[in-house]
C-alpha positions as a printed Julia matrix, in Angstrom:
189×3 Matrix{Float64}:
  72.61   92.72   81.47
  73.45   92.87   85.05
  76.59   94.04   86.3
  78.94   91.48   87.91
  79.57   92.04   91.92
  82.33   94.1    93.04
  84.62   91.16   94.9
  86.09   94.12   96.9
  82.65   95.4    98.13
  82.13   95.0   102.14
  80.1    92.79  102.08
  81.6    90.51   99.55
  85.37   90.59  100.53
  87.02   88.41  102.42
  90.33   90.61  102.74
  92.43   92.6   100.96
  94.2    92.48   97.96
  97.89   91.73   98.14
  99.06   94.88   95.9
  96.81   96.91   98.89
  98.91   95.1   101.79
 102.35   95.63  100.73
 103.32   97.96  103.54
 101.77   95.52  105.77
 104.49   93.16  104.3
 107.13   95.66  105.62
 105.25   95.9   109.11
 103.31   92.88  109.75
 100.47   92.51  112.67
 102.52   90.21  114.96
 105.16   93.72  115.28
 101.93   96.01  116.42
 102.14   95.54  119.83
 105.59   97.19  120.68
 106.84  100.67  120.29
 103.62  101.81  118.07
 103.67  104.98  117.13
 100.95  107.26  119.71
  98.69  108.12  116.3
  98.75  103.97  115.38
  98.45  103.03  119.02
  95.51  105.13  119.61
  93.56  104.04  116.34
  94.03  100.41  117.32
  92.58  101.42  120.76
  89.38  102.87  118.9
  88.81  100.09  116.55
  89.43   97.79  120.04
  86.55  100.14  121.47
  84.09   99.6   118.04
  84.05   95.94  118.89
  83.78   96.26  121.99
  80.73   98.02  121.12
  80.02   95.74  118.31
  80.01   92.8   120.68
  78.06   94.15  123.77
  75.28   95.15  121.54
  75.85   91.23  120.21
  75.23   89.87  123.62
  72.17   92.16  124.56
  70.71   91.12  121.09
  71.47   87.29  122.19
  70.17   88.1   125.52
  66.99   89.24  124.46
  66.61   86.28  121.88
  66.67   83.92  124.51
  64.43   85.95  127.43
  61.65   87.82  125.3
  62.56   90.93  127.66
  62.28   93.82  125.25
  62.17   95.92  128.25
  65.31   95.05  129.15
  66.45   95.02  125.6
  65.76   98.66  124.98
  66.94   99.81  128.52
  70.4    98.64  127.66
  70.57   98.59  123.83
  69.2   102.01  123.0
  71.91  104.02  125.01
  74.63  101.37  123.94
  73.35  102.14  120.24
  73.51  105.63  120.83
  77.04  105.9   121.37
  78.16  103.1   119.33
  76.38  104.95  116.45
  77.82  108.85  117.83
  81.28  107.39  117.77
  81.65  105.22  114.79
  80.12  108.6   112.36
  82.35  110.9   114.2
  85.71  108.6   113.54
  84.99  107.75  110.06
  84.5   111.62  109.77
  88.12  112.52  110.97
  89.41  109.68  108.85
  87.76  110.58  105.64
  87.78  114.48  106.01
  91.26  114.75  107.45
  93.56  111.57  107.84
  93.16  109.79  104.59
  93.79  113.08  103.03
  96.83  113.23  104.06
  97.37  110.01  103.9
  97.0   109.75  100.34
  99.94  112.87   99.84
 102.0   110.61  102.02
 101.9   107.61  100.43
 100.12  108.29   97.03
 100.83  104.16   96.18
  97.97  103.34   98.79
  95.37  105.94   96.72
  93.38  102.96   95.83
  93.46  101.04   99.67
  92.11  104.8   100.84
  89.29  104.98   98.1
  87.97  101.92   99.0
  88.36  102.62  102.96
  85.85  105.63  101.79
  83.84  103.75  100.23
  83.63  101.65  103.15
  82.8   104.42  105.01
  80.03  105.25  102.77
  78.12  101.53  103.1
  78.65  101.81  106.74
  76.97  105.17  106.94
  74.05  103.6   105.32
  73.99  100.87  107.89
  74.38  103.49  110.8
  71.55  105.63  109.21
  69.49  102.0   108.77
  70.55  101.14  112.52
  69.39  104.86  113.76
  65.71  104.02  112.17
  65.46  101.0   113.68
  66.72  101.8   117.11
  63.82  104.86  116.33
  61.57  102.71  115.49
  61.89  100.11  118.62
  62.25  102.79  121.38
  59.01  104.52  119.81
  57.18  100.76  120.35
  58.73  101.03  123.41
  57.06  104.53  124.62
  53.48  103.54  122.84
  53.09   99.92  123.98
  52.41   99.01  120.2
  51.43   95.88  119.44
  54.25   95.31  117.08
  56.76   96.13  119.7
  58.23   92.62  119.12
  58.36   92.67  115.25
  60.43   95.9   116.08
  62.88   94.82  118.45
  63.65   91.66  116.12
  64.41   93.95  113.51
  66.72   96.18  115.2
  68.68   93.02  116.07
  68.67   91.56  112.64
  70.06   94.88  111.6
  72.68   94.57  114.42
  73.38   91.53  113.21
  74.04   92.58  109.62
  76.33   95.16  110.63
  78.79   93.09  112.79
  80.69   90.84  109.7
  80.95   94.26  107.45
  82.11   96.04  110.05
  84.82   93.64  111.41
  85.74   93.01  108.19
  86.22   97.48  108.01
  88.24   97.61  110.67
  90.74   94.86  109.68
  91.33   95.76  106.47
  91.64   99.73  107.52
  93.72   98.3   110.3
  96.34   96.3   107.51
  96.62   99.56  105.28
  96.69  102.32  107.78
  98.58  101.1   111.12
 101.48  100.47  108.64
 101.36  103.15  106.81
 101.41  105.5   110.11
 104.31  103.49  111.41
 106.26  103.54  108.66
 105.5   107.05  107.22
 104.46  109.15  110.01
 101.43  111.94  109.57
 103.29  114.29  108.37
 101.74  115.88  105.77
């Protein structure tokens, strides 16, 4: 007997739960853009910078699609995968390791929103790690002319593609339980 999905997985959610949004109730998006406080401000700007990311690498991908260029491909996707990929581990590090923490002692009602931020955190990892392969894979195509250079560019891109709707949908939701929470709450463990 197979197991039944998990509705709030990443890749199967839609949004969040109400009883996970209830201090986004109390502080609702359309209030985030005045008087923020400087931790809330700043996580909005690095989410802002993740699509950014998310949505360059979109247009090289679409680029490439329509030109057959994988020259031009990997000379602008590899280095804009490289950071993308250095960045979004090293902020889901802080959060995990030391904000949600502390989040959690703040606001021990949100326990279950954090837990399944983590876990979110944990399927993204294995679509950075997937992402990191690929993007090894296509530059090494790259460097030894293979023949299969194209079969390896198209499956970086899938993979980019993949990762764009669970992502988005990441930063949203982490965006509706956290940006509240910090406004509200402070960081002040």
């Amino acid at each position: 007997m197979s197991e039944a999905p998990d509705a709030l997985a990443l890749t199967m959610r839609a949004g969040l739960p109400s009883d996970f949004l209830y201090l986004r109730d109390e502080f609702p998006r359309d209030r985030w853009t005045s008087k923020l406080d400087e931790t809330a401000a700043f996580w909005l700007q690095m989410h802002a910078s993740f699509r950014g990311h998310q949505a360059h690498m979109d247009g090289l991908v679409g680029q490439w699609r329509a030109n057959g260029d994988a020259a031009a491909l990997h000379r602008q996707l590899i280095p804009a995968l490289q950071s993308f990929l250095q960045h979004l581990d090293g902020h889901h590090r802080v959060e995990s390791g030391q904000y949600f923490p502390m989040m959690r002692q703040i606001e021990p009602k949100i326990g279950a929103g954090i837990d399944l931020l983590d876990r979110d955190h944990d399927a993204i990892h294995e679509t950075l790690e997937a992402l990191f392969q690929g993007g090894l894979a296509f530059h090494q195509a790259v460097g030894a002319r293979a023949p299969d250079l194209a079969d390896r560019a198209n499956r970086l891109s899938d993979l980019i593609d993949a990762n764009a709707g669970p992502l988005l949908r990441h930063l949203e939701d982490e965006e509706d339980i956290v940006i509240p929470l910090i406004q509200l709450r402070g960081l002040h463990g």
